[in-house]
PDB file of C-alpha atoms in Angstrom:
ATOM      1  CA  MET Y   1      72.731 120.164 113.972  1.00 51.00           C
ATOM      2  CA  SER Y   2      73.074 120.974 110.288  1.00 70.00           C
ATOM      3  CA  GLY Y   3      70.678 120.594 107.420  1.00 90.00           C
ATOM      4  CA  PRO Y   4      67.986 118.061 106.633  1.00 96.00           C
ATOM      5  CA  ALA Y   5      68.460 114.521 107.924  1.00 98.00           C
ATOM      6  CA  VAL Y   6      68.507 111.234 106.039  1.00 98.00           C
ATOM      7  CA  VAL Y   7      66.876 108.156 107.524  1.00 98.00           C
ATOM      8  CA  MET Y   8      67.839 104.977 105.696  1.00 98.00           C
ATOM      9  CA  ALA Y   9      66.074 101.676 106.281  1.00 98.00           C
ATOM     10  CA  ALA Y  10      68.223  98.553 106.607  1.00 98.00           C
ATOM     11  CA  PRO Y  11      65.525  95.900 106.730  1.00 98.00           C
ATOM     12  CA  ASN Y  12      67.326  92.544 106.681  1.00 97.00           C
ATOM     13  CA  GLY Y  13      71.109  92.452 106.343  1.00 94.00           C
ATOM     14  CA  ALA Y  14      73.123  89.352 105.573  1.00 93.00           C
ATOM     15  CA  ARG Y  15      72.568  87.193 108.633  1.00 92.00           C
ATOM     16  CA  ARG Y  16      69.147  87.433 110.232  1.00 94.00           C
ATOM     17  CA  LEU Y  17      66.245  85.198 109.204  1.00 94.00           C
ATOM     18  CA  LYS Y  18      62.525  84.974 109.839  1.00 95.00           C
ATOM     19  CA  SER Y  19      63.357  82.846 112.867  1.00 96.00           C
ATOM     20  CA  ASP Y  20      64.745  86.082 114.342  1.00 95.00           C
ATOM     21  CA  HIS Y  21      61.590  88.035 113.498  1.00 97.00           C
ATOM     22  CA  PRO Y  22      58.665  86.916 111.291  1.00 97.00           C
ATOM     23  CA  ALA Y  23      58.420  90.359 109.652  1.00 97.00           C
ATOM     24  CA  LEU Y  24      62.038  90.335 108.464  1.00 97.00           C
ATOM     25  CA  PRO Y  25      61.941  90.485 104.650  1.00 98.00           C
ATOM     26  CA  VAL Y  26      63.807  87.759 102.784  1.00 97.00           C
ATOM     27  CA  THR Y  27      62.362  87.678  99.272  1.00 97.00           C
ATOM     28  CA  ILE Y  28      62.555  90.556  96.820  1.00 98.00           C
ATOM     29  CA  ALA Y  29      58.787  90.997  96.997  1.00 98.00           C
ATOM     30  CA  GLU Y  30      58.952  91.256 100.783  1.00 98.00           C
ATOM     31  CA  THR Y  31      61.862  93.678 100.644  1.00 98.00           C
ATOM     32  CA  ALA Y  32      60.073  95.926  98.160  1.00 98.00           C
ATOM     33  CA  ALA Y  33      56.897  95.919 100.255  1.00 98.00           C
ATOM     34  CA  THR Y  34      59.001  96.784 103.299  1.00 98.00           C
ATOM     35  CA  ALA Y  35      60.633  99.627 101.376  1.00 98.00           C
ATOM     36  CA  ARG Y  36      57.224 101.084 100.577  1.00 98.00           C
ATOM     37  CA  ALA Y  37      56.158 100.854 104.224  1.00 98.00           C
ATOM     38  CA  CYS Y  38      59.419 102.415 105.405  1.00 98.00           C
ATOM     39  CA  LEU Y  39      59.063 105.265 102.905  1.00 98.00           C
ATOM     40  CA  ALA Y  40      55.628 106.016 104.354  1.00 98.00           C
ATOM     41  CA  ALA Y  41      57.110 105.858 107.865  1.00 98.00           C
ATOM     42  CA  GLY Y  42      59.775 108.443 107.068  1.00 98.00           C
ATOM     43  CA  ALA Y  43      62.747 106.746 105.384  1.00 98.00           C
ATOM     44  CA  GLN Y  44      64.213 108.329 102.249  1.00 98.00           C
ATOM     45  CA  ALA Y  45      66.551 105.461 101.365  1.00 98.00           C
ATOM     46  CA  ILE Y  46      66.931 101.716 101.653  1.00 98.00           C
ATOM     47  CA  HIS Y  47      70.079  99.660 102.173  1.00 98.00           C
ATOM     48  CA  CYS Y  48      69.360  96.603 100.045  1.00 97.00           C
ATOM     49  CA  HIS Y  49      70.522  93.011 100.520  1.00 97.00           C
ATOM     50  CA  VAL Y  50      69.317  90.098  98.384  1.00 97.00           C
ATOM     51  CA  ARG Y  51      69.052  86.451  99.381  1.00 96.00           C
ATOM     52  CA  ASP Y  52      69.327  83.180  97.477  1.00 95.00           C
ATOM     53  CA  ALA Y  53      66.609  80.509  97.308  1.00 94.00           C
ATOM     54  CA  ASP Y  54      67.638  79.206 100.721  1.00 92.00           C
ATOM     55  CA  GLY Y  55      67.541  82.663 102.310  1.00 93.00           C
ATOM     56  CA  GLY Y  56      71.316  83.084 102.378  1.00 93.00           C
ATOM     57  CA  HIS Y  57      73.179  86.301 101.669  1.00 95.00           C
ATOM     58  CA  VAL Y  58      74.352  86.534  98.077  1.00 97.00           C
ATOM     59  CA  LEU Y  59      75.992  89.063  95.770  1.00 97.00           C
ATOM     60  CA  ASP Y  60      74.026  88.421  92.598  1.00 97.00           C
ATOM     61  CA  ALA Y  61      73.689  91.031  89.862  1.00 98.00           C
ATOM     62  CA  GLY Y  62      70.457  89.632  88.477  1.00 98.00           C
ATOM     63  CA  LEU Y  63      68.775  89.603  91.877  1.00 98.00           C
ATOM     64  CA  TYR Y  64      69.996  93.119  92.597  1.00 98.00           C
ATOM     65  CA  ARG Y  65      68.605  94.408  89.303  1.00 98.00           C
ATOM     66  CA  GLU Y  66      65.287  92.717  90.046  1.00 98.00           C
ATOM     67  CA  ALA Y  67      65.199  94.180  93.564  1.00 98.00           C
ATOM     68  CA  ILE Y  68      66.009  97.689  92.353  1.00 98.00           C
ATOM     69  CA  ALA Y  69      63.259  97.492  89.732  1.00 98.00           C
ATOM     70  CA  GLU Y  70      60.643  96.221  92.188  1.00 98.00           C
ATOM     71  CA  ILE Y  71      61.523  98.704  94.934  1.00 98.00           C
ATOM     72  CA  THR Y  72      61.438 101.519  92.388  1.00 98.00           C
ATOM     73  CA  ARG Y  73      58.031 100.342  91.178  1.00 98.00           C
ATOM     74  CA  LEU Y  74      56.461 100.048  94.618  1.00 98.00           C
ATOM     75  CA  THR Y  75      57.911 103.331  95.906  1.00 98.00           C
ATOM     76  CA  GLY Y  76      57.185 105.287  92.742  1.00 98.00           C
ATOM     77  CA  GLY Y  77      60.879 106.066  92.373  1.00 97.00           C
ATOM     78  CA  GLN Y  78      60.793 108.185  95.533  1.00 97.00           C
ATOM     79  CA  MET Y  79      63.321 106.123  97.486  1.00 97.00           C
ATOM     80  CA  ALA Y  80      67.091 106.130  97.035  1.00 98.00           C
ATOM     81  CA  ILE Y  81      68.316 102.532  96.711  1.00 98.00           C
ATOM     82  CA  GLN Y  82      71.743 101.500  97.947  1.00 98.00           C
ATOM     83  CA  ILE Y  83      73.067  97.997  97.281  1.00 98.00           C
ATOM     84  CA  THR Y  84      75.828  96.429  99.364  1.00 98.00           C
ATOM     85  CA  THR Y  85      79.012  94.497  98.626  1.00 97.00           C
ATOM     86  CA  GLU Y  86      79.114  92.956 102.113  1.00 95.00           C
ATOM     87  CA  ALA Y  87      81.461  89.986 101.955  1.00 94.00           C
ATOM     88  CA  VAL Y  88      80.461  88.051 105.129  1.00 90.00           C
ATOM     89  CA  GLY Y  89      83.676  86.105 104.677  1.00 91.00           C
ATOM     90  CA  ARG Y  90      82.512  84.651 101.351  1.00 92.00           C
ATOM     91  CA  TYR Y  91      83.370  87.183  98.668  1.00 96.00           C
ATOM     92  CA  ARG Y  92      86.774  88.433  97.569  1.00 97.00           C
ATOM     93  CA  PRO Y  93      87.327  92.093  96.628  1.00 97.00           C
ATOM     94  CA  GLU Y  94      87.229  91.272  92.914  1.00 97.00           C
ATOM     95  CA  GLU Y  95      83.846  89.552  93.339  1.00 97.00           C
ATOM     96  CA  GLN Y  96      82.484  92.537  95.242  1.00 98.00           C
ATOM     97  CA  ALA Y  97      83.712  94.866  92.496  1.00 98.00           C
ATOM     98  CA  ALA Y  98      82.268  92.627  89.783  1.00 98.00           C
ATOM     99  CA  VAL Y  99      78.718  92.768  91.117  1.00 98.00           C
ATOM    100  CA  VAL Y 100      78.833  96.579  91.184  1.00 98.00           C
ATOM    101  CA  ARG Y 101      80.116  96.677  87.611  1.00 98.00           C
ATOM    102  CA  ASP Y 102      77.385  94.266  86.502  1.00 98.00           C
ATOM    103  CA  VAL Y 103      74.531  96.052  88.289  1.00 98.00           C
ATOM    104  CA  GLY Y 104      75.598  99.660  87.708  1.00 97.00           C
ATOM    105  CA  PRO Y 105      73.659 100.959  90.736  1.00 98.00           C
ATOM    106  CA  ASP Y 106      73.259 104.574  91.705  1.00 97.00           C
ATOM    107  CA  LEU Y 107      74.520 103.895  95.216  1.00 98.00           C
ATOM    108  CA  VAL Y 108      76.590 101.225  96.954  1.00 98.00           C
ATOM    109  CA  SER Y 109      78.037 100.646 100.414  1.00 98.00           C
ATOM    110  CA  VAL Y 110      81.516  99.115 100.635  1.00 98.00           C
ATOM    111  CA  ALA Y 111      83.379  98.147 103.799  1.00 97.00           C
ATOM    112  CA  LEU Y 112      86.832  99.708 103.848  1.00 97.00           C
ATOM    113  CA  ARG Y 113      88.323  96.572 105.422  1.00 97.00           C
ATOM    114  CA  GLU Y 114      86.780  94.329 102.752  1.00 97.00           C
ATOM    115  CA  MET Y 115      88.037  96.370  99.793  1.00 97.00           C
ATOM    116  CA  ALA Y 116      90.696  99.067 100.266  1.00 96.00           C
ATOM    117  CA  LEU Y 117      92.366  97.352 103.229  1.00 96.00           C
ATOM    118  CA  ALA Y 118      92.134  93.912 101.638  1.00 96.00           C
ATOM    119  CA  ASP Y 119      93.456  94.416  98.100  1.00 97.00           C
ATOM    120  CA  GLU Y 120      94.952  97.801  97.234  1.00 96.00           C
ATOM    121  CA  ALA Y 121      95.266  97.188  93.503  1.00 97.00           C
ATOM    122  CA  GLU Y 122      91.702  95.903  93.121  1.00 97.00           C
ATOM    123  CA  ALA Y 123      90.414  98.706  95.321  1.00 97.00           C
ATOM    124  CA  ARG Y 124      92.163 101.404  93.306  1.00 97.00           C
ATOM    125  CA  ALA Y 125      90.618 100.095  90.073  1.00 97.00           C
ATOM    126  CA  PHE Y 126      87.192  99.666  91.634  1.00 98.00           C
ATOM    127  CA  TYR Y 127      86.965 103.115  93.197  1.00 97.00           C
ATOM    128  CA  ALA Y 128      88.197 104.728  89.979  1.00 97.00           C
ATOM    129  CA  PHE Y 129      85.499 102.855  88.065  1.00 97.00           C
ATOM    130  CA  ALA Y 130      82.796 103.924  90.530  1.00 97.00           C
ATOM    131  CA  ALA Y 131      83.853 107.568  90.318  1.00 96.00           C
ATOM    132  CA  GLU Y 132      83.900 107.475  86.512  1.00 96.00           C
ATOM    133  CA  ALA Y 133      80.509 105.754  86.393  1.00 97.00           C
ATOM    134  CA  GLY Y 134      78.958 108.223  88.831  1.00 96.00           C
ATOM    135  CA  ILE Y 135      78.187 105.547  91.417  1.00 97.00           C
ATOM    136  CA  GLY Y 136      77.876 106.979  94.919  1.00 97.00           C
ATOM    137  CA  VAL Y 137      79.991 105.024  97.404  1.00 98.00           C
ATOM    138  CA  GLN Y 138      79.354 105.038 101.147  1.00 98.00           C
ATOM    139  CA  HIS Y 139      82.437 103.701 102.932  1.00 98.00           C
ATOM    140  CA  ILE Y 140      81.732 101.491 105.957  1.00 98.00           C
ATOM    141  CA  VAL Y 141      84.127 101.830 108.899  1.00 97.00           C
ATOM    142  CA  TYR Y 142      83.929  99.628 111.978  1.00 96.00           C
ATOM    143  CA  GLU Y 143      86.266 101.458 114.330  1.00 95.00           C
ATOM    144  CA  PRO Y 144      87.833 104.916 114.652  1.00 96.00           C
ATOM    145  CA  GLY Y 145      91.178 103.663 113.367  1.00 96.00           C
ATOM    146  CA  GLU Y 146      89.554 102.907 110.042  1.00 97.00           C
ATOM    147  CA  VAL Y 147      88.649 106.586 109.678  1.00 97.00           C
ATOM    148  CA  ARG Y 148      92.384 107.343 109.680  1.00 97.00           C
ATOM    149  CA  ALA Y 149      92.922 104.492 107.224  1.00 97.00           C
ATOM    150  CA  PHE Y 150      90.237 106.001 104.994  1.00 97.00           C
ATOM    151  CA  ALA Y 151      92.022 109.358 105.028  1.00 97.00           C
ATOM    152  CA  ASP Y 152      95.267 107.595 104.102  1.00 97.00           C
ATOM    153  CA  CYS Y 153      93.506 105.871 101.180  1.00 97.00           C
ATOM    154  CA  VAL Y 154      92.281 109.237  99.911  1.00 96.00           C
ATOM    155  CA  ALA Y 155      95.728 110.796 100.331  1.00 96.00           C
ATOM    156  CA  GLY Y 156      97.265 107.850  98.471  1.00 96.00           C
ATOM    157  CA  ASP Y 157      94.689 108.082  95.661  1.00 95.00           C
ATOM    158  CA  ILE Y 158      93.422 104.555  96.324  1.00 97.00           C
ATOM    159  CA  ILE Y 159      90.080 106.272  96.859  1.00 97.00           C
ATOM    160  CA  PRO Y 160      89.708 109.302  94.557  1.00 95.00           C
ATOM    161  CA  SER Y 161      89.491 112.608  96.353  1.00 92.00           C
ATOM    162  CA  ALA Y 162      86.064 114.220  96.077  1.00 90.00           C
ATOM    163  CA  ALA Y 163      84.265 117.381  97.096  1.00 89.00           C
ATOM    164  CA  ARG Y 164      82.465 115.270  99.710  1.00 94.00           C
ATOM    165  CA  HIS Y 165      82.875 111.748 101.010  1.00 96.00           C
ATOM    166  CA  ALA Y 166      80.324 109.479 102.686  1.00 98.00           C
ATOM    167  CA  LEU Y 167      81.097 107.323 105.723  1.00 98.00           C
ATOM    168  CA  LEU Y 168      78.986 104.892 107.736  1.00 98.00           C
ATOM    169  CA  PHE Y 169      80.098 104.438 111.348  1.00 98.00           C
ATOM    170  CA  VAL Y 170      79.204 101.000 112.728  1.00 96.00           C
ATOM    171  CA  LEU Y 171      78.597 100.936 116.478  1.00 96.00           C
ATOM    172  CA  GLY Y 172      78.551  97.467 118.039  1.00 89.00           C
ATOM    173  CA  ARG Y 173      78.174  94.039 116.437  1.00 77.00           C
ATOM    174  CA  TYR Y 174      75.605  91.216 116.273  1.00 66.00           C
ATOM    175  CA  SER Y 175      76.813  89.477 119.442  1.00 60.00           C
ATOM    176  CA  ALA Y 176      74.761  90.328 122.534  1.00 60.00           C
ATOM    177  CA  SER Y 177      78.035  91.010 124.340  1.00 57.00           C
ATOM    178  CA  LEU Y 178      78.971  93.557 121.676  1.00 66.00           C
ATOM    179  CA  GLU Y 179      75.796  95.644 121.523  1.00 80.00           C
ATOM    180  CA  CYS Y 180      76.517  99.267 120.768  1.00 87.00           C
ATOM    181  CA  ASP Y 181      77.663 101.818 123.285  1.00 88.00           C
ATOM    182  CA  PRO Y 182      76.280 105.140 122.022  1.00 89.00           C
ATOM    183  CA  THR Y 183      79.233 107.006 123.551  1.00 92.00           C
ATOM    184  CA  SER Y 184      81.574 105.205 121.134  1.00 93.00           C
ATOM    185  CA  LEU Y 185      80.415 107.679 118.489  1.00 96.00           C
ATOM    186  CA  VAL Y 186      82.759 110.202 120.123  1.00 96.00           C
ATOM    187  CA  GLY Y 187      85.792 108.204 118.998  1.00 96.00           C
ATOM    188  CA  PHE Y 188      84.657 108.159 115.374  1.00 97.00           C
ATOM    189  CA  LEU Y 189      84.028 111.900 115.345  1.00 97.00           C
ATOM    190  CA  ALA Y 190      87.384 112.600 116.996  1.00 97.00           C
ATOM    191  CA  ALA Y 191      89.101 110.494 114.329  1.00 97.00           C
ATOM    192  CA  LEU Y 192      87.217 112.364 111.602  1.00 97.00           C
ATOM    193  CA  SER Y 193      88.366 115.682 113.032  1.00 97.00           C
ATOM    194  CA  ALA Y 194      91.968 114.509 113.446  1.00 96.00           C
ATOM    195  CA  ALA Y 195      91.999 113.429 109.803  1.00 95.00           C
ATOM    196  CA  GLU Y 196      90.745 116.908 108.835  1.00 94.00           C
ATOM    197  CA  LEU Y 197      87.764 115.394 107.025  1.00 93.00           C
ATOM    198  CA  THR Y 198      84.911 116.870 109.050  1.00 93.00           C
ATOM    199  CA  ASP Y 199      84.069 119.676 106.631  1.00 94.00           C
ATOM    200  CA  ARG Y 200      83.883 117.417 103.576  1.00 93.00           C
ATOM    201  CA  THR Y 201      82.327 114.248 104.926  1.00 96.00           C
ATOM    202  CA  ASP Y 202      78.707 113.235 105.299  1.00 96.00           C
ATOM    203  CA  TRP Y 203      78.441 110.590 107.992  1.00 98.00           C
ATOM    204  CA  MET Y 204      75.765 108.176 109.058  1.00 98.00           C
ATOM    205  CA  VAL Y 205      75.502 105.788 111.981  1.00 98.00           C
ATOM    206  CA  CYS Y 206      74.141 102.281 112.313  1.00 97.00           C
ATOM    207  CA  ALA Y 207      74.054 100.701 115.759  1.00 96.00           C
ATOM    208  CA  PHE Y 208      73.404  97.217 117.075  1.00 93.00           C
ATOM    209  CA  GLY Y 209      70.977  96.185 119.798  1.00 89.00           C
ATOM    210  CA  ARG Y 210      69.106  98.072 122.485  1.00 90.00           C
ATOM    211  CA  GLY Y 211      71.303 101.142 122.195  1.00 93.00           C
ATOM    212  CA  GLU Y 212      70.291 101.762 118.571  1.00 95.00           C
ATOM    213  CA  THR Y 213      67.791 104.527 119.323  1.00 96.00           C
ATOM    214  CA  ALA Y 214      70.139 106.348 121.699  1.00 95.00           C
ATOM    215  CA  ALA Y 215      73.040 106.109 119.233  1.00 96.00           C
ATOM    216  CA  LEU Y 216      70.971 107.327 116.286  1.00 97.00           C
ATOM    217  CA  THR Y 217      69.504 110.151 118.359  1.00 97.00           C
ATOM    218  CA  ALA Y 218      73.031 111.277 119.248  1.00 96.00           C
ATOM    219  CA  ALA Y 219      74.099 111.072 115.612  1.00 97.00           C
ATOM    220  CA  LEU Y 220      71.152 113.139 114.444  1.00 97.00           C
ATOM    221  CA  ALA Y 221      71.679 115.713 117.190  1.00 96.00           C
ATOM    222  CA  LEU Y 222      75.331 116.097 116.150  1.00 96.00           C
ATOM    223  CA  GLY Y 223      74.550 116.652 112.471  1.00 96.00           C
ATOM    224  CA  GLY Y 224      74.860 113.085 111.187  1.00 97.00           C
ATOM    225  CA  HIS Y 225      72.352 110.737 109.622  1.00 98.00           C
ATOM    226  CA  ALA Y 226      70.700 107.484 110.670  1.00 98.00           C
ATOM    227  CA  ARG Y 227      70.449 103.942 109.327  1.00 98.00           C
ATOM    228  CA  VAL Y 228      67.789 101.965 111.159  1.00 98.00           C
ATOM    229  CA  GLY Y 229      66.152  98.591 110.830  1.00 97.00           C
ATOM    230  CA  PHE Y 230      66.198  94.883 111.522  1.00 97.00           C
ATOM    231  CA  GLU Y 231      69.696  94.422 110.080  1.00 96.00           C
ATOM    232  CA  ASN Y 232      71.003  96.047 113.250  1.00 95.00           C
ATOM    233  CA  SER Y 233      68.262  95.944 115.876  1.00 95.00           C
ATOM    234  CA  LEU Y 234      64.828  94.449 116.416  1.00 96.00           C
ATOM    235  CA  VAL Y 235      63.923  96.542 119.453  1.00 95.00           C
ATOM    236  CA  HIS Y 236      62.848  99.999 120.508  1.00 95.00           C
ATOM    237  CA  ALA Y 237      64.571 102.107 123.145  1.00 93.00           C
ATOM    238  CA  ASP Y 238      62.433 100.568 125.906  1.00 94.00           C
ATOM    239  CA  GLY Y 239      63.491  97.058 124.891  1.00 92.00           C
ATOM    240  CA  SER Y 240      60.152  96.112 123.349  1.00 96.00           C
ATOM    241  CA  THR Y 241      60.288  94.257 120.039  1.00 97.00           C
ATOM    242  CA  ALA Y 242      59.311  96.320 117.013  1.00 97.00           C
ATOM    243  CA  ILE Y 243      56.318  95.221 114.953  1.00 98.00           C
ATOM    244  CA  ASP Y 244      58.278  95.549 111.723  1.00 98.00           C
ATOM    245  CA  ASN Y 245      60.920  97.695 110.039  1.00 98.00           C
ATOM    246  CA  ALA Y 246      58.498 100.551 109.440  1.00 98.00           C
ATOM    247  CA  ASP Y 247      57.845 100.634 113.184  1.00 98.00           C
ATOM    248  CA  ARG Y 248      61.570 101.181 113.828  1.00 98.00           C
ATOM    249  CA  VAL Y 249      61.837 103.760 111.038  1.00 98.00           C
ATOM    250  CA  GLY Y 250      58.890 105.673 112.438  1.00 98.00           C
ATOM    251  CA  GLY Y 251      60.549 105.974 115.821  1.00 97.00           C
ATOM    252  CA  ILE Y 252      63.694 107.499 114.336  1.00 98.00           C
ATOM    253  CA  ALA Y 253      61.688 109.738 111.992  1.00 97.00           C
ATOM    254  CA  ASP Y 254      60.026 111.106 115.140  1.00 97.00           C
ATOM    255  CA  VAL Y 255      63.495 111.932 116.513  1.00 97.00           C
ATOM    256  CA  VAL Y 256      64.278 113.864 113.314  1.00 97.00           C
ATOM    257  CA  THR Y 257      61.077 115.844 113.787  1.00 96.00           C
ATOM    258  CA  ALA Y 258      61.809 116.521 117.454  1.00 96.00           C
ATOM    259  CA  LEU Y 259      65.263 117.817 116.552  1.00 95.00           C
ATOM    260  CA  CYS Y 260      63.812 120.040 113.809  1.00 95.00           C
ATOM    261  CA  ARG Y 261      66.278 118.630 111.284  1.00 95.00           C
ATOM    262  CA  GLY Y 262      63.809 118.395 108.406  1.00 93.00           C
ATOM    263  CA  ARG Y 263      63.565 115.666 105.786  1.00 95.00           C
ATOM    264  CA  ALA Y 264      66.249 115.491 103.088  1.00 96.00           C
ATOM    265  CA  SER Y 265      65.149 115.514  99.453  1.00 95.00           C
ATOM    266  CA  LYS Y 266      66.052 112.600  97.193  1.00 92.00           C
ATOM    267  CA  GLY Y 267      68.936 114.566  95.718  1.00 94.00           C
ATOM    268  CA  GLN Y 268      70.225 115.539  99.167  1.00 95.00           C
ATOM    269  CA  THR Y 269      69.858 111.918 100.259  1.00 97.00           C
ATOM    270  CA  ALA Y 270      71.932 110.703  97.329  1.00 96.00           C
ATOM    271  CA  THR Y 271      74.676 113.200  98.179  1.00 96.00           C
ATOM    272  CA  VAL Y 272      74.763 112.035 101.810  1.00 97.00           C
ATOM    273  CA  LEU Y 273      75.179 108.489 100.495  1.00 98.00           C
ATOM    274  CA  GLY Y 274      78.134 109.373  98.304  1.00 97.00           C
ATOM    275  CA  ALA Y 275      76.705 110.604  95.017  1.00 95.00           C
ATOM    276  CA  ALA Y 276      78.219 113.704  93.457  1.00 84.00           C
ATOM    277  CA  ALA Y 277      76.293 116.862  94.318  1.00 63.00           C
ATOM    278  CA  GLY Y 278      73.385 117.325  91.949  1.00 52.00           C
ATOM    279  CA  ALA Y 279      73.111 113.646  91.064  1.00 55.00           C
ATOM    280  CA  SER Y 280      69.573 112.330  90.779  1.00 47.00           C
ATOM    281  CA  ALA Y 281      70.100 108.899  92.327  1.00 42.00           C
TER     282      ALA Y 281
END
């Protein structure tokens, strides 16, 4: 274990709806209220998706700006806010890059396979822009092989080298047959070590289904950080359905306490999520 831990709430994602859980936030007002509740429950950051009028996932700069403003208002500016460029098969790399340029967020998550591995030229320009603009990028990787691909992108200057990088390891998928196996974290960490990135990478885990608590506990015990919420799982370790996102956050915040990791400050949180050290995201 090393240093204070970050717990980031991921309250809705791109796919789930209120038919999956009535407390899943869809509107900006609901998402902001959820952020406030998750902050009180122990989260220092929120992974923010926005939805269109029909509840569908959308990359919309105006909606993102509105969401950032409302979350900031309701949390008193105490919560780090990360937007996403998740493509869900709808958005090309240039469209993902465009929304980040238009919003100018402090923090953003970008899937390696949807940007750097999809369009090298667009990716090179995008990552250079983000570095110049001081936007913290957390790189999403879905399998250990993508950790090696990430290292290759840094070596090839597609992704600018930095004092520290931020990775999100995704364990499992939405399908019930692909719920996370907590032991799969070992493969990601082995790939990180083989790429000689361990000492300059902050890593976080998100995990799908009933194994979420076990996977996040393992991550926190090994010095990583945790993303928790209805985007990835609706249930506690015992299989019971959580009341809401704050209920899930509270359970993982208790793990942080039990492991004596401590709670990261907002500045430390921003660094874990890809911001340059000392940034006040």
